Coordinates of C-alpha atoms in Angstrom, one line a residue:
M1 CA 91.2 -53.2 -42.0
R2 CA 88.8 -54.2 -40.6
S3 CA 87.2 -57.1 -43.0
E4 CA 83.3 -56.8 -44.2
L5 CA 81.0 -59.6 -42.8
R6 CA 78.9 -61.0 -46.0
P7 CA 74.7 -60.1 -46.0
E8 CA 74.6 -64.1 -46.8
L9 CA 77.4 -65.0 -43.9
I10 CA 74.3 -63.6 -41.2
E11 CA 72.8 -66.2 -39.9
R12 CA 69.0 -64.9 -39.9
P13 CA 66.2 -66.8 -37.9
S14 CA 63.8 -69.5 -39.6
A15 CA 59.8 -68.1 -40.6
A16 CA 58.7 -71.6 -40.2
T17 CA 59.6 -71.8 -37.3
P18 CA 58.6 -68.9 -34.1
P19 CA 60.8 -68.5 -31.3
G20 CA 59.6 -70.3 -28.1
P21 CA 60.2 -70.9 -24.3
P22 CA 63.7 -73.5 -24.5
A23 CA 62.5 -77.4 -23.9
S24 CA 64.1 -77.3 -20.6
S25 CA 61.7 -74.8 -19.4
A26 CA 58.3 -76.4 -20.8
V27 CA 55.5 -78.3 -18.9
P28 CA 55.2 -81.8 -19.1
H29 CA 51.2 -82.5 -20.2
R30 CA 49.9 -84.8 -17.7
P31 CA 46.7 -87.3 -18.9
G32 CA 46.8 -89.0 -16.4
A33 CA 46.3 -85.9 -14.1
A34 CA 43.4 -84.4 -16.9
R35 CA 41.6 -87.4 -16.9
A36 CA 41.3 -88.3 -13.2
Q37 CA 40.2 -84.4 -11.9
R38 CA 37.3 -84.8 -15.2
A39 CA 36.7 -88.5 -13.0
W40 CA 36.1 -86.9 -10.0
G41 CA 34.5 -83.7 -11.3
R42 CA 32.1 -86.2 -12.3
G43 CA 31.4 -88.6 -9.6
A44 CA 31.1 -85.8 -8.0
L45 CA 28.0 -84.7 -10.2
V46 CA 26.6 -87.9 -9.5
A47 CA 27.3 -88.2 -5.6
L48 CA 25.0 -84.4 -6.1
L49 CA 22.0 -85.8 -8.4
V50 CA 21.7 -88.7 -6.3
L51 CA 21.7 -86.6 -2.8
L52 CA 19.2 -84.5 -4.9
S53 CA 16.3 -88.0 -6.3
V54 CA 15.4 -89.0 -1.9
P55 CA 13.2 -86.8 -1.5
F56 CA 11.6 -88.2 -4.8
V57 CA 12.6 -91.9 -4.4
F58 CA 11.9 -92.1 -1.3
P59 CA 7.9 -92.2 -1.0
T60 CA 7.6 -94.4 -4.4
W61 CA 10.9 -96.9 -2.8
W62 CA 8.9 -96.8 0.5
M63 CA 5.2 -98.0 -1.0
A64 CA 7.3 -100.3 -2.5
T65 CA 8.4 -102.2 0.6
S66 CA 5.9 -101.2 2.9
S67 CA 3.4 -103.8 0.1
L68 CA 5.6 -106.7 0.8
K69 CA 5.4 -105.6 5.4
P70 CA 2.2 -107.3 7.6
M71 CA 0.3 -104.2 9.6
S72 CA 2.3 -104.7 11.8
E73 CA 5.5 -103.1 11.0
I74 CA 4.5 -101.3 8.6
L75 CA 2.7 -98.6 11.7
R76 CA 5.7 -100.0 14.0
A77 CA 6.9 -96.4 15.5
V78 CA 10.9 -96.6 14.3
P79 CA 10.8 -97.8 10.2
T80 CA 11.9 -100.3 8.9
I81 CA 13.6 -99.3 5.4
W82 CA 13.4 -103.4 4.1
P83 CA 10.7 -105.7 5.8
Q84 CA 12.0 -108.3 7.9
D85 CA 9.7 -111.3 6.9
P86 CA 8.5 -109.9 3.0
S87 CA 5.2 -111.1 1.8
F88 CA 2.8 -111.4 -1.2
A89 CA -0.3 -112.3 0.7
A90 CA -1.5 -108.4 0.4
Y91 CA -1.0 -108.8 -3.5
Q92 CA -3.5 -111.6 -3.1
D93 CA -6.2 -109.7 -0.8
V94 CA -6.0 -107.0 -3.5
F95 CA -7.6 -109.4 -6.0
A96 CA -9.5 -111.2 -3.3
L97 CA -11.3 -108.7 -1.8
Q98 CA -13.0 -107.1 -4.9
P99 CA -12.6 -107.3 -8.6
F100 CA -9.5 -105.3 -9.5
A101 CA -9.0 -106.8 -12.2
Q102 CA -11.7 -105.3 -14.0
Q103 CA -11.1 -102.0 -12.3
Y104 CA -7.5 -102.2 -13.2
W105 CA -9.2 -102.9 -17.3
N106 CA -11.5 -99.8 -16.7
S107 CA -9.1 -97.5 -15.7
L108 CA -6.7 -99.0 -18.9
Y109 CA -9.0 -99.1 -21.3
I110 CA -11.0 -95.6 -20.1
A111 CA -7.5 -93.2 -20.9
A112 CA -6.2 -95.4 -23.9
V113 CA -9.0 -94.2 -24.5
V114 CA -9.4 -90.5 -24.1
T115 CA -5.9 -90.1 -25.1
A116 CA -6.2 -91.2 -28.4
G117 CA -9.5 -89.2 -28.7
T118 CA -7.7 -85.8 -27.0
M119 CA -4.7 -86.3 -29.5
L120 CA -6.6 -85.9 -32.3
V121 CA -8.9 -83.4 -31.6
S122 CA -7.0 -81.1 -30.2
A123 CA -4.4 -81.9 -32.7
M124 CA -7.3 -80.8 -35.4
A125 CA -8.6 -77.7 -33.5
G126 CA -4.9 -76.7 -32.5
Y127 CA -4.1 -76.8 -36.6
A128 CA -6.9 -74.5 -37.2
F129 CA -6.2 -72.2 -34.5
A130 CA -2.9 -71.9 -36.3
R131 CA -2.5 -72.1 -39.7
I132 CA -7.3 -71.2 -41.1
R133 CA -7.4 -66.8 -40.8
F134 CA -10.9 -67.4 -40.4
P135 CA -13.1 -64.5 -38.7
G136 CA -12.8 -63.9 -35.0
A137 CA -10.3 -66.5 -34.6
N138 CA -8.7 -65.2 -31.7
T139 CA -11.9 -64.1 -30.0
L140 CA -13.1 -68.2 -30.0
F141 CA -9.8 -68.5 -29.0
L142 CA -9.3 -67.2 -26.4
L143 CA -13.1 -68.2 -24.8
V144 CA -11.0 -71.6 -25.1
L145 CA -8.4 -70.3 -23.4
A146 CA -10.9 -69.5 -20.5
G147 CA -11.1 -73.6 -20.1
L148 CA -8.7 -73.3 -18.0
L149 CA -10.4 -70.7 -15.8
V150 CA -13.2 -73.0 -14.6
P151 CA -12.6 -76.0 -12.0
S152 CA -13.8 -79.4 -12.4
E153 CA -15.8 -79.2 -9.3
V154 CA -17.3 -75.9 -10.9
T155 CA -19.3 -77.8 -13.7
I156 CA -19.9 -80.8 -12.0
V157 CA -23.4 -80.3 -11.0
P158 CA -25.1 -79.3 -14.2
L159 CA -22.8 -81.9 -16.2
F160 CA -24.6 -85.0 -13.8
R161 CA -27.6 -83.5 -14.8
I162 CA -27.2 -83.8 -17.7
V163 CA -25.8 -87.1 -17.7
N164 CA -28.6 -88.7 -15.1
T165 CA -31.0 -86.9 -18.1
L166 CA -29.2 -89.4 -21.1
G167 CA -30.0 -91.9 -18.7
L168 CA -25.5 -92.8 -18.9
I169 CA -25.9 -92.8 -14.6
D170 CA -23.1 -95.4 -13.7
T171 CA -21.4 -95.9 -17.3
H172 CA -18.2 -94.8 -18.9
W173 CA -19.7 -92.3 -20.9
P174 CA -19.4 -89.2 -19.4
L175 CA -15.8 -90.5 -18.0
V176 CA -15.0 -90.5 -21.9
V177 CA -17.0 -88.1 -23.6
I178 CA -16.7 -85.2 -21.5
P179 CA -12.5 -85.2 -21.0
I180 CA -12.3 -85.2 -24.8
L181 CA -14.7 -82.6 -25.8
G182 CA -14.7 -80.4 -22.5
A183 CA -12.7 -78.4 -20.4
P184 CA -9.7 -81.3 -19.9
S185 CA -8.2 -80.7 -24.2
V186 CA -8.1 -77.5 -23.8
L187 CA -4.1 -77.4 -22.3
A188 CA -3.8 -79.7 -25.7
T189 CA -5.0 -77.8 -27.8
F190 CA -3.1 -75.2 -26.8
I191 CA 0.5 -76.8 -27.1
M192 CA -0.8 -78.5 -30.4
R193 CA -1.3 -74.6 -31.1
Q194 CA 2.0 -73.2 -30.2
F195 CA 3.1 -76.3 -32.2
F196 CA 1.8 -75.5 -35.4
L197 CA 2.6 -71.9 -35.8
G198 CA 6.8 -72.9 -35.4
L199 CA 6.3 -75.3 -38.6
P200 CA 8.1 -73.2 -41.4
T201 CA 4.5 -72.1 -43.9
E202 CA 7.0 -73.5 -46.9
L203 CA 6.1 -77.1 -46.1
E204 CA 1.9 -76.3 -47.1
E205 CA 3.1 -74.3 -50.2
A206 CA 5.1 -77.7 -51.1
G207 CA 2.5 -79.4 -49.9
R208 CA -0.1 -77.7 -52.0
I209 CA 1.6 -77.5 -55.4
D210 CA 1.6 -81.3 -54.7
G211 CA -2.0 -81.2 -55.0
L212 CA -2.9 -81.7 -51.4
G213 CA -6.1 -80.2 -50.4
R214 CA -6.2 -78.7 -46.7
W215 CA -7.0 -82.0 -45.2
G216 CA -4.0 -83.0 -46.7
I217 CA -1.6 -80.9 -45.8
F218 CA -2.2 -81.6 -42.3
W219 CA -2.5 -85.4 -42.5
R220 CA 0.2 -85.9 -44.0
I221 CA 2.3 -83.5 -43.9
A222 CA 1.7 -81.3 -40.3
L223 CA 1.4 -83.9 -37.8
P224 CA 3.1 -86.2 -38.6
L225 CA 5.9 -83.9 -37.8
S226 CA 3.4 -82.5 -34.7
R227 CA 4.5 -86.5 -33.0
S228 CA 6.9 -84.3 -30.2
A229 CA 3.8 -82.3 -29.2
L230 CA 1.9 -85.6 -29.1
A231 CA 4.0 -87.4 -27.0
A232 CA 3.6 -84.6 -24.1
V233 CA -0.1 -84.3 -25.0
A234 CA -0.6 -88.4 -25.0
I235 CA 1.4 -88.2 -21.6
F236 CA -0.6 -85.3 -19.9
T237 CA -3.5 -86.9 -20.9
F238 CA -2.5 -90.5 -19.9
L239 CA -2.2 -89.1 -16.6
K240 CA -5.0 -86.5 -15.8
S241 CA -7.1 -89.8 -16.9
W242 CA -5.6 -92.2 -15.2
N243 CA -5.9 -89.9 -11.3
L244 CA -9.3 -88.4 -12.9
Y245 CA -11.2 -89.5 -9.2
L246 CA -14.0 -86.6 -9.1
E247 CA -15.7 -87.8 -11.5
P248 CA -15.5 -91.4 -11.8
V249 CA -17.1 -90.7 -7.7
V250 CA -20.0 -88.8 -8.7
Y251 CA -20.4 -91.1 -12.5
L252 CA -20.2 -94.4 -11.2
S253 CA -21.6 -96.8 -8.1
S254 CA -21.1 -100.2 -8.8
K255 CA -18.1 -101.5 -8.0
A256 CA -17.6 -103.9 -11.4
N257 CA -17.5 -100.0 -12.7
F258 CA -14.6 -98.7 -10.2
T259 CA -12.0 -96.9 -11.7
L260 CA -8.5 -97.4 -10.2
P261 CA -8.9 -93.7 -8.4
Q262 CA -12.0 -95.2 -6.4
A263 CA -11.0 -98.9 -6.2
L264 CA -8.0 -97.7 -3.3
T265 CA -10.4 -96.5 -1.5
Q266 CA -12.7 -99.2 -0.4
Y267 CA -9.2 -101.5 0.6
V268 CA -10.6 -101.2 4.6
D269 CA -12.1 -103.6 7.1
A270 CA -15.0 -104.4 9.0
Y271 CA -14.6 -101.6 11.2
G272 CA -14.3 -98.9 8.6
G273 CA -9.9 -98.7 9.0
P274 CA -7.9 -98.7 5.8
M275 CA -5.7 -102.1 5.0
W276 CA -2.0 -100.7 4.3
N277 CA -0.4 -103.3 3.1
V278 CA -3.3 -103.6 1.0
Q279 CA -3.4 -100.4 -0.2
L280 CA 0.2 -99.5 -0.7
A281 CA -0.1 -103.1 -3.5
A282 CA -3.0 -102.0 -5.0
T283 CA -0.9 -98.7 -5.1
T284 CA 1.9 -99.9 -6.6
L285 CA 0.2 -101.9 -9.5
T286 CA -1.6 -98.9 -10.3
V287 CA 1.6 -97.5 -10.9
L288 CA 3.3 -99.3 -13.9
P289 CA 1.2 -98.3 -16.9
V290 CA 2.5 -94.6 -15.9
L291 CA 6.1 -95.0 -15.4
A292 CA 5.9 -97.6 -18.8
V293 CA 4.0 -94.7 -21.1
F294 CA 7.1 -91.8 -19.2
L295 CA 9.4 -94.0 -20.0
V296 CA 8.6 -95.0 -23.7
A297 CA 7.6 -91.6 -24.2
Q298 CA 10.1 -89.3 -22.2
K299 CA 12.4 -87.5 -25.3
Q300 CA 8.9 -87.1 -27.1
F301 CA 7.9 -85.4 -24.2
V302 CA 10.7 -83.0 -23.3
Q303 CA 10.8 -81.6 -27.4
G304 CA 7.2 -81.5 -27.2
L305 CA 7.3 -79.1 -24.0
A306 CA 10.5 -77.4 -25.6
H307 CA 8.8 -75.9 -29.1
T308 CA 5.7 -75.2 -26.6
G309 CA 5.9 -70.7 -26.8
L310 CA 8.3 -71.1 -29.8
K311 CA 5.7 -68.7 -30.7
G312 CA 2.4 -66.8 -29.8

């Protein structure tokens, strides 16, 4: 007679422990190999970025190192990467041959005033086009954008006649007022308008509930929130004003009023040939404020570009 097996004696698999491969067949985990692979990948990426940066960094390196070389070494058939006998004599000649310190100050304060004025005007204009509804707003904005299509060479002659009539030739007033109120501020206005279009309307409604008017909403709510866009506008405007060349050549005639781009062309020898080491030394000093402005505001600059064009 076959004995019956009781159900409680039958061994059943536990539900808490799912079946898996035997312990002997499990793949061993090697954290050291994974870290080494990530390190190799990171190193390869850094090497690739360094290689791609050479065409951009080498001209700056050549400018800075060649300012320490004599003319004979700069004009050598086989160029040298590092000066054989570094000398700072060219930097002394920069200030000895013309009033470079005064010219440096001219460019610095003009760029600062133009940047601050353009930020204020473009912020107000951009907020008006983005938030204030009035008849013909879109048509007027298209007319403003048309200023981007007009080259500065086209308007330089009528502007010169106006400046000459006002008696402002060989002064810095044209280099300050025209960029703030003219076509150069159109791009800044466009950037600010696109940023203000992306702000939530609930912020303005909350400001109205607190008793703020249109100016209070702009000054206390919209403007503080637009720091990233303002940083982008500041960098664009500072670079354009700092590198401005045509307008200073047209409006300025005395060396004491020259700006840096115009002053760099004045370092020539008795035969009219360029003094390359002195020009490169002056150029090296010229790029320092540009690097400082970009390093300070580079984060806001990228954020401002990212916000531009979110809405139309």
